[in-house]
Short mmCIF file of C-alpha atoms in Angstrom, two decimals:
data_model
loop_
_atom_site.label_atom_id
_atom_site.label_comp_id
_atom_site.label_asym_id
_atom_site.label_seq_id
_atom_site.Cartn_x
_atom_site.Cartn_y
_atom_site.Cartn_z
CA MET A 60 0.00 0.00 0.00
CA GLY A 61 3.06 2.29 0.07
CA THR A 62 2.24 3.69 -3.35
CA PHE A 63 -1.03 5.05 -1.99
CA LYS A 64 0.34 6.47 1.28
CA LYS A 65 3.18 8.57 -0.10
CA VAL A 66 2.52 12.28 -0.55
CA ASN A 67 3.87 13.24 -3.97
CA ASN A 68 4.68 16.89 -4.63
CA ARG A 69 2.89 17.79 -7.85
CA ILE A 70 3.50 21.55 -7.69
CA ASN A 71 5.38 22.94 -10.71
CA THR A 72 4.69 19.83 -12.78
CA ARG A 73 2.12 21.64 -14.94
CA SER A 74 -0.57 19.80 -13.01
CA VAL A 75 -4.06 21.13 -13.72
CA LYS A 76 -5.12 20.05 -10.25
CA TRP A 77 -2.31 21.73 -8.33
CA ASP A 78 -0.79 24.42 -10.56
CA MET A 79 -4.14 25.98 -11.47
CA ARG A 80 -5.20 26.55 -7.88
CA HIS A 81 -5.00 30.32 -8.05
CA ALA A 82 -6.81 30.45 -11.38
CA MET A 83 -9.57 28.18 -10.10
CA PHE A 84 -9.91 29.24 -6.47
CA GLN A 85 -8.17 32.63 -6.31
CA SER A 86 -5.74 31.31 -3.71
CA ASP A 87 -2.62 29.16 -3.47
CA ASP A 88 -3.61 28.08 0.06
CA VAL A 89 -6.52 25.96 -1.14
CA LEU A 90 -6.07 22.20 -0.85
CA PRO A 91 -7.08 20.91 -4.31
CA MET A 92 -9.52 18.00 -4.19
CA TRP A 93 -11.36 18.70 -7.41
CA VAL A 94 -10.45 17.61 -10.96
CA ALA A 95 -10.70 13.84 -11.46
CA ASP A 96 -7.13 12.69 -11.49
CA MET A 97 -5.31 10.95 -8.66
CA ASP A 98 -2.37 12.04 -6.52
CA PHE A 99 -0.97 8.51 -6.76
CA LYS A 100 1.82 7.32 -9.02
CA ALA A 101 0.80 4.99 -11.83
CA PRO A 102 1.64 1.29 -11.53
CA GLN A 103 5.38 0.68 -11.56
CA ALA A 104 5.00 -1.56 -14.60
CA VAL A 105 3.59 1.41 -16.52
CA ASN A 106 6.41 3.70 -15.43
CA ASP A 107 9.00 1.04 -16.30
CA ALA A 108 7.47 0.57 -19.75
CA LEU A 109 7.52 4.32 -20.40
CA ILE A 110 11.13 4.64 -19.24
CA GLU A 111 12.20 1.71 -21.39
CA ARG A 112 10.41 3.20 -24.40
CA ALA A 113 12.04 6.59 -23.77
CA LYS A 114 15.50 4.96 -23.82
CA HIS A 115 14.92 4.21 -27.49
CA GLY A 116 14.84 7.94 -28.05
CA ILE A 117 12.82 7.93 -31.27
CA TYR A 118 9.18 8.98 -31.12
CA GLY A 119 7.89 8.57 -34.65
CA TYR A 120 4.39 7.65 -35.73
CA THR A 121 3.18 4.62 -33.79
CA ILE A 122 0.89 1.80 -34.86
CA ILE A 123 -1.78 0.24 -32.67
CA ASP A 124 -1.11 -3.47 -33.10
CA ASP A 125 -2.40 -6.66 -31.50
CA ASP A 126 -0.02 -6.20 -28.57
CA VAL A 127 -2.19 -3.23 -27.61
CA LYS A 128 -5.56 -4.60 -28.70
CA ASP A 129 -5.27 -8.03 -27.09
CA PRO A 130 -4.83 -6.68 -23.53
CA ILE A 131 -7.92 -4.50 -24.03
CA ILE A 132 -9.99 -7.47 -25.17
CA ASN A 133 -8.73 -9.60 -22.26
CA TRP A 134 -9.32 -6.80 -19.75
CA VAL A 135 -12.90 -6.15 -20.83
CA ALA A 136 -13.64 -9.87 -20.80
CA LYS A 137 -12.11 -10.53 -17.38
CA ARG A 138 -13.13 -7.38 -15.53
CA HIS A 139 -16.51 -6.75 -17.19
CA ASN A 140 -17.60 -10.14 -18.54
CA TRP A 141 -17.98 -8.81 -22.08
CA LYS A 142 -16.46 -10.55 -25.08
CA ILE A 143 -15.59 -8.03 -27.76
CA ASP A 144 -13.95 -8.48 -31.15
CA LYS A 145 -10.72 -6.86 -32.19
CA GLU A 146 -12.43 -5.25 -35.18
CA TRP A 147 -14.79 -3.36 -32.88
CA LEU A 148 -11.99 -1.15 -31.53
CA SER A 149 -11.26 2.43 -32.52
CA PHE A 150 -8.92 4.84 -30.73
CA SER A 151 -8.76 8.50 -29.78
CA PRO A 152 -6.93 10.77 -27.32
CA GLY A 153 -9.80 10.78 -24.83
CA VAL A 154 -13.42 9.95 -24.11
CA VAL A 155 -14.58 13.57 -24.32
CA ALA A 156 -12.91 13.96 -27.72
CA SER A 157 -14.61 10.77 -28.84
CA LEU A 158 -18.00 12.00 -27.68
CA HIS A 159 -17.53 15.22 -29.63
CA MET A 160 -16.82 13.22 -32.77
CA ALA A 161 -19.72 10.83 -32.21
CA VAL A 162 -22.14 13.73 -31.80
CA GLN A 163 -20.90 15.21 -35.09
CA ALA A 164 -21.03 11.88 -36.89
CA PHE A 165 -24.48 10.65 -35.81
CA THR A 166 -26.59 13.72 -35.09
CA GLU A 167 -27.51 16.92 -36.89
CA PRO A 168 -27.59 20.56 -35.74
CA GLY A 169 -30.80 21.16 -33.80
CA ASP A 170 -31.11 17.52 -32.71
CA ASN A 171 -32.02 16.71 -29.11
CA ILE A 172 -29.53 14.72 -27.04
CA LEU A 173 -30.54 13.30 -23.66
CA VAL A 174 -28.45 13.39 -20.48
CA GLN A 175 -29.25 12.46 -16.88
CA THR A 176 -28.59 15.36 -14.57
CA PRO A 177 -26.67 16.32 -12.51
CA VAL A 178 -24.00 15.05 -14.87
CA TYR A 179 -20.35 15.36 -15.88
CA THR A 180 -19.88 18.93 -17.04
CA PRO A 181 -18.27 18.33 -20.48
CA PHE A 182 -21.44 16.59 -21.66
CA TYR A 183 -23.04 20.00 -21.97
CA SER A 184 -20.31 21.38 -24.24
CA VAL A 185 -20.19 18.14 -26.23
CA ILE A 186 -23.83 18.83 -27.15
CA GLU A 187 -24.10 22.62 -27.24
CA SER A 188 -20.84 23.41 -29.04
CA HIS A 189 -22.19 21.55 -32.07
CA ASP A 190 -25.54 23.34 -32.01
CA ARG A 191 -27.45 20.39 -30.61
CA GLU A 192 -29.97 20.73 -27.81
CA VAL A 193 -29.55 19.36 -24.27
CA VAL A 194 -32.58 17.43 -23.05
CA LYS A 195 -32.51 16.60 -19.34
CA ASN A 196 -33.80 13.52 -17.60
CA PRO A 197 -33.17 14.63 -13.99
CA LEU A 198 -32.33 11.81 -11.62
CA LYS A 199 -34.63 11.37 -8.63
CA GLN A 200 -33.07 11.85 -5.20
CA ASN A 201 -34.48 10.22 -2.08
CA ASN A 202 -32.53 10.07 1.19
CA ASN A 203 -29.27 10.75 -0.66
CA TYR A 204 -29.89 7.93 -3.14
CA TYR A 205 -30.40 8.64 -6.82
CA SER A 206 -32.58 6.66 -9.19
CA ILE A 207 -33.86 7.03 -12.75
CA ASP A 208 -37.19 8.67 -13.47
CA PHE A 209 -38.25 6.24 -16.18
CA ASP A 210 -41.56 7.95 -16.86
CA ASP A 211 -39.72 11.16 -17.66
CA PHE A 212 -37.04 9.22 -19.56
CA GLU A 213 -39.62 7.71 -21.90
CA GLU A 214 -41.53 10.96 -22.27
CA LYS A 215 -38.36 12.74 -23.39
CA LEU A 216 -37.62 10.00 -25.93
CA LYS A 217 -41.20 10.26 -27.23
CA GLN A 218 -40.70 13.96 -27.88
CA GLY A 219 -37.79 13.19 -30.19
CA VAL A 220 -34.20 12.41 -29.18
CA SER A 221 -31.40 11.39 -31.53
CA ALA A 222 -28.88 10.17 -28.97
CA PHE A 223 -28.59 9.45 -25.26
CA ILE A 224 -25.26 10.05 -23.49
CA LEU A 225 -25.15 7.58 -20.63
CA CYS A 226 -22.70 8.12 -17.77
CA SER A 227 -21.93 4.68 -16.33
CA PRO A 228 -20.80 4.63 -13.54
CA HIS A 229 -22.35 8.02 -13.06
CA ASN A 230 -20.28 11.11 -12.41
CA PRO A 231 -20.79 12.95 -10.06
CA ILE A 232 -23.25 10.91 -7.99
CA GLY A 233 -21.36 7.62 -8.09
CA ARG A 234 -24.22 5.32 -9.06
CA VAL A 235 -23.29 1.96 -10.58
CA TRP A 236 -26.36 1.15 -12.60
CA LYS A 237 -28.01 -2.21 -11.96
CA LYS A 238 -28.73 -4.63 -14.82
CA GLU A 239 -32.48 -3.96 -14.60
CA GLU A 240 -31.92 -0.20 -14.90
CA LEU A 241 -29.57 -0.58 -17.84
CA ARG A 242 -31.87 -3.00 -19.61
CA LYS A 243 -34.90 -0.73 -19.21
CA MET A 244 -33.01 2.31 -20.53
CA ALA A 245 -31.66 0.28 -23.44
CA GLN A 246 -35.04 -1.20 -24.37
CA LEU A 247 -36.59 2.26 -24.45
CA CYS A 248 -33.77 3.51 -26.66
CA LEU A 249 -34.34 0.59 -29.01
CA GLU A 250 -38.09 1.28 -29.07
CA TYR A 251 -37.60 4.94 -29.94
CA ASP A 252 -34.55 4.45 -32.20
CA VAL A 253 -32.13 6.38 -30.00
CA LEU A 254 -28.38 5.82 -30.29
CA ILE A 255 -26.69 5.14 -26.93
CA LEU A 256 -23.34 6.84 -26.37
CA SER A 257 -22.07 5.18 -23.21
CA ASP A 258 -19.24 6.87 -21.28
CA GLU A 259 -17.80 4.07 -19.14
CA ILE A 260 -14.48 5.64 -18.21
CA HIS A 261 -15.01 4.86 -14.49
CA ALA A 262 -15.93 1.22 -15.20
CA ASP A 263 -13.03 -0.26 -13.21
CA LEU A 264 -13.59 1.87 -10.12
CA VAL A 265 -16.48 0.24 -8.31
CA TYR A 266 -16.80 -0.62 -4.62
CA PRO A 267 -17.21 -4.06 -3.01
CA GLY A 268 -20.59 -5.59 -3.69
CA GLU A 269 -21.06 -3.59 -6.90
CA THR A 270 -20.57 -4.79 -10.48
CA HIS A 271 -20.16 -2.59 -13.51
CA ILE A 272 -22.11 -3.94 -16.47
CA PRO A 273 -21.39 -2.46 -19.90
CA ILE A 274 -24.81 -1.59 -21.28
CA ALA A 275 -23.80 -2.91 -24.71
CA SER A 276 -23.15 -6.36 -23.23
CA LEU A 277 -26.82 -6.97 -22.42
CA SER A 278 -27.91 -8.29 -25.83
CA ALA A 279 -26.94 -8.31 -29.50
CA ASP A 280 -29.65 -5.73 -30.31
CA ILE A 281 -28.40 -3.38 -27.61
CA THR A 282 -24.77 -3.89 -28.65
CA ALA A 283 -25.63 -2.81 -32.18
CA LYS A 284 -27.34 0.36 -30.96
CA THR A 285 -24.53 1.38 -28.57
CA ILE A 286 -21.13 3.01 -28.87
CA THR A 287 -19.05 2.45 -25.74
CA PHE A 288 -16.22 4.74 -24.65
CA MET A 289 -13.53 3.41 -22.30
CA SER A 290 -9.99 4.25 -21.21
CA PRO A 291 -7.38 3.26 -18.65
CA SER A 292 -6.92 6.94 -17.80
CA LYS A 293 -9.11 7.14 -14.67
CA THR A 294 -8.27 3.60 -13.59
CA PHE A 295 -4.49 4.01 -13.60
CA ASN A 296 -4.11 7.82 -13.47
CA LEU A 297 -2.95 8.19 -17.09
CA ALA A 298 -5.12 11.09 -18.25
CA GLY A 299 -2.16 13.21 -19.36
CA LEU A 300 -1.01 10.45 -21.72
CA GLN A 301 -4.23 10.72 -23.75
CA ALA A 302 -5.20 7.20 -24.71
CA SER A 303 -8.76 5.92 -25.01
CA TYR A 304 -10.68 3.44 -27.10
CA ILE A 305 -14.17 3.07 -28.54
CA ILE A 306 -16.11 -0.19 -28.85
CA THR A 307 -18.59 -0.35 -31.76
CA SER A 308 -19.99 -3.69 -32.92
CA ASP A 309 -22.13 -2.50 -35.83
CA GLU A 310 -19.93 -2.32 -38.92
CA LYS A 311 -21.75 0.56 -40.63
CA THR A 312 -21.78 2.61 -37.42
CA ARG A 313 -18.10 1.90 -36.87
CA GLU A 314 -17.19 2.94 -40.42
CA THR A 315 -19.06 6.22 -39.97
CA LEU A 316 -17.33 6.85 -36.65
CA ASN A 317 -13.88 5.98 -38.02
CA ALA A 318 -14.44 8.34 -40.94
CA GLN A 319 -15.17 11.13 -38.46
CA LEU A 320 -12.09 10.26 -36.40
CA LEU A 321 -9.97 10.37 -39.55
CA LYS A 322 -11.52 13.67 -40.60
CA GLN A 323 -10.42 15.16 -37.27
CA GLY A 324 -6.95 13.61 -37.49
CA HIS A 325 -7.53 11.18 -34.62
CA ASN A 326 -6.57 7.88 -36.20
CA MET A 327 -3.63 6.93 -33.96
CA LEU A 328 -2.45 7.19 -30.35
CA ASN A 329 0.66 9.02 -29.20
CA THR A 330 3.65 6.77 -28.58
CA MET A 331 3.65 7.03 -24.80
CA GLY A 332 -0.12 6.65 -24.46
CA ASN A 333 0.08 3.51 -26.57
CA THR A 334 2.84 2.10 -24.36
CA ALA A 335 1.08 2.96 -21.10
CA LEU A 336 -2.25 1.49 -22.20
CA GLU A 337 -0.66 -1.86 -23.01
CA ALA A 338 1.37 -2.02 -19.78
CA ALA A 339 -1.55 -0.99 -17.58
CA TYR A 340 -3.88 -3.67 -18.89
CA ARG A 341 -1.19 -6.36 -18.91
CA TYR A 342 0.32 -5.73 -15.49
CA GLY A 343 -1.84 -3.28 -13.52
CA GLU A 344 -4.48 -5.55 -12.00
CA GLU A 345 -2.84 -6.02 -8.60
CA TRP A 346 -2.26 -2.26 -8.33
CA LEU A 347 -5.92 -1.61 -9.14
CA ASP A 348 -7.16 -4.07 -6.53
CA GLU A 349 -5.05 -2.31 -3.87
CA LEU A 350 -6.34 1.07 -5.06
CA ARG A 351 -9.94 -0.05 -4.65
CA GLU A 352 -9.25 -1.07 -1.06
CA VAL A 353 -7.75 2.34 -0.36
CA LEU A 354 -10.68 4.16 -1.94
CA GLN A 355 -13.13 2.11 0.10
CA GLU A 356 -11.32 3.13 3.30
CA HIS A 357 -11.20 6.76 2.19
CA LYS A 358 -14.87 6.84 1.28
CA ASP A 359 -15.92 5.38 4.62
CA TYR A 360 -13.62 7.77 6.51
CA VAL A 361 -14.95 10.92 4.88
CA ILE A 362 -18.59 9.93 5.30
CA ARG A 363 -18.11 8.92 8.92
CA MET A 364 -16.18 12.06 9.88
CA LEU A 365 -18.53 14.50 8.18
CA GLU A 366 -21.63 12.82 9.61
CA GLU A 367 -20.22 12.52 13.15
CA HIS A 368 -18.56 15.92 13.42
CA THR A 369 -20.82 18.24 11.43
CA ASP A 370 -24.53 18.78 10.96
CA VAL A 371 -24.30 20.54 7.61
CA PHE A 372 -22.71 18.02 5.22
CA SER A 373 -24.48 14.95 3.91
CA VAL A 374 -22.67 12.62 1.49
CA THR A 375 -24.27 10.50 -1.21
CA ARG A 376 -22.68 7.08 -0.63
CA PRO A 377 -21.08 6.21 -3.98
CA GLU A 378 -21.16 2.78 -5.54
CA GLY A 379 -18.32 3.67 -7.90
CA THR A 380 -15.74 6.35 -8.84
CA TYR A 381 -13.39 8.14 -6.43
CA LEU A 382 -15.69 11.14 -6.24
CA LEU A 383 -18.02 12.13 -3.41
CA TRP A 384 -21.19 14.17 -3.98
CA ILE A 385 -21.74 16.30 -0.88
CA ASN A 386 -25.05 17.97 -0.04
CA CYS A 387 -24.28 21.35 1.56
CA SER A 388 -27.83 22.73 1.63
CA LYS A 389 -27.85 23.03 5.43
CA LEU A 390 -25.23 25.76 5.17
CA GLN A 391 -28.10 27.86 3.77
CA LEU A 392 -25.94 29.43 1.09
CA ASP A 393 -26.59 29.90 -2.60
CA SER A 394 -24.16 28.42 -5.12
CA LYS A 395 -21.98 31.55 -5.16
CA GLY A 396 -21.87 31.72 -1.37
CA LEU A 397 -21.05 28.02 -1.23
CA LYS A 398 -18.04 28.49 -3.49
CA THR A 399 -16.84 31.37 -1.33
CA PHE A 400 -17.28 29.29 1.83
CA MET A 401 -15.21 26.44 0.41
CA ASN A 402 -12.48 28.63 -1.11
CA GLU A 403 -12.07 31.23 1.62
CA THR A 404 -13.30 29.67 4.86
CA ALA A 405 -12.58 25.96 4.44
CA LYS A 406 -9.74 26.50 1.95
CA VAL A 407 -10.59 23.25 0.19
CA GLY A 408 -10.80 23.31 -3.59
CA LEU A 409 -13.84 21.28 -4.64
CA ASN A 410 -15.91 21.17 -7.82
CA ALA A 411 -19.04 23.30 -7.57
CA GLY A 412 -22.16 21.21 -7.92
CA ILE A 413 -23.93 23.89 -9.94
CA ASP A 414 -21.55 23.13 -12.81
CA TYR A 415 -23.19 19.71 -13.20
CA GLY A 416 -26.63 21.20 -13.67
CA ASP A 417 -29.17 23.17 -11.66
CA GLU A 418 -29.89 20.03 -9.64
CA GLY A 419 -26.41 20.32 -8.13
CA GLU A 420 -26.75 23.93 -6.97
CA LEU A 421 -26.24 23.16 -3.26
CA PHE A 422 -23.69 20.36 -3.72
CA MET A 423 -19.93 20.07 -4.04
CA ARG A 424 -17.88 17.25 -5.60
CA MET A 425 -14.85 15.96 -3.71
CA ASN A 426 -11.99 13.85 -5.09
CA ILE A 427 -10.76 11.30 -2.51
CA ALA A 428 -8.02 9.74 -4.67
CA CYS A 429 -5.16 11.16 -2.64
CA PRO A 430 -2.86 9.98 0.18
CA ARG A 431 -4.56 9.57 3.56
CA GLU A 432 -2.59 12.52 4.96
CA THR A 433 -4.04 14.81 2.30
CA LEU A 434 -7.52 13.39 2.77
CA GLU A 435 -7.48 13.90 6.54
CA GLU A 436 -6.30 17.48 6.12
CA GLY A 437 -9.11 18.20 3.69
CA VAL A 438 -11.74 16.68 5.98
CA LYS A 439 -10.34 18.59 8.96
CA ARG A 440 -10.62 21.85 7.04
CA LEU A 441 -14.24 21.12 6.17
CA ILE A 442 -15.13 20.24 9.78
CA ASP A 443 -13.34 23.30 11.18
CA ALA A 444 -15.06 25.56 8.67
CA ALA A 445 -18.45 24.12 9.55
CA HIS A 446 -17.84 24.85 13.24
CA ASN A 447 -16.50 28.36 12.63
CA ARG A 448 -19.04 29.57 10.07
#
């Protein structure tokens, strides 16, 4: 567990999380627990592979061969019980980039695209920047547990929706969708001829007792109507290396998507991303299992401390991801006041819930993928701020 205990200094490494503190929070004293990358080093096997590749010293154009594809196929089969074919794979620098290209390839300006709010903030720009319309299916909240409003879901599809961007596991609320939920959403999309764009970047990060099920794995009909977006970037903290893949079973759909990728110049991975992806999926499983134990401990610690030592913070217990969705409504502040409280009083840099949709106005999102020392300091700051408000 030493990898996950060590505090690594990320300042002056061009880290978005640490070196943009002043730009984001107007202070360098804020403890950053926001953007979804981890303060842990990647698996040693990944670092060794990158170092060995760098020794070669030549970084020309790089192919994606079976040595990269086979570990992906094996990983998805072993970790997610889904058998995919090599031909189904396409590649891009990241899931968000892939979503942008899918929206351009399969929808038209003015089309409606469904999302389930509150939801990962780039989904909005993925839709709106291409002159498509966001249609919301707000998730229902009851006692800090979120569920799908299927009546509203179907009603929105009836009104005309071209595509549905599914977040699975869901960011920011941490739901790992059950098979029955996935099947019902998929069947409705089939009924109303809606393409499913499934962002499954957090697929590997689920807690004990939970199982991530790729929605496309449910049946051949659903597979054909789904484009699945995955990456080792969240799992192994590789986001800066920009390597992701897309799984599309339907040949015509895949050809259309690949044409769009080529049009945008995204038909290969960078050399180091290619190397890291292969090493992570070949040798990173033990590291990941240790990480999940650490995240489970961290999650339980934060929830216990905030519930026992404050009366203003209530945490949605996540089933997946390393993100906590914290209800701050009892502070009786609006979204602007809540940001000020976190930045200036607590001095903890969190993601503002309002950025995930109006439903998140009185929430904050907290990243717990950090050493225990950092986590405890962040929790202490929140508790002290709650007492001194």
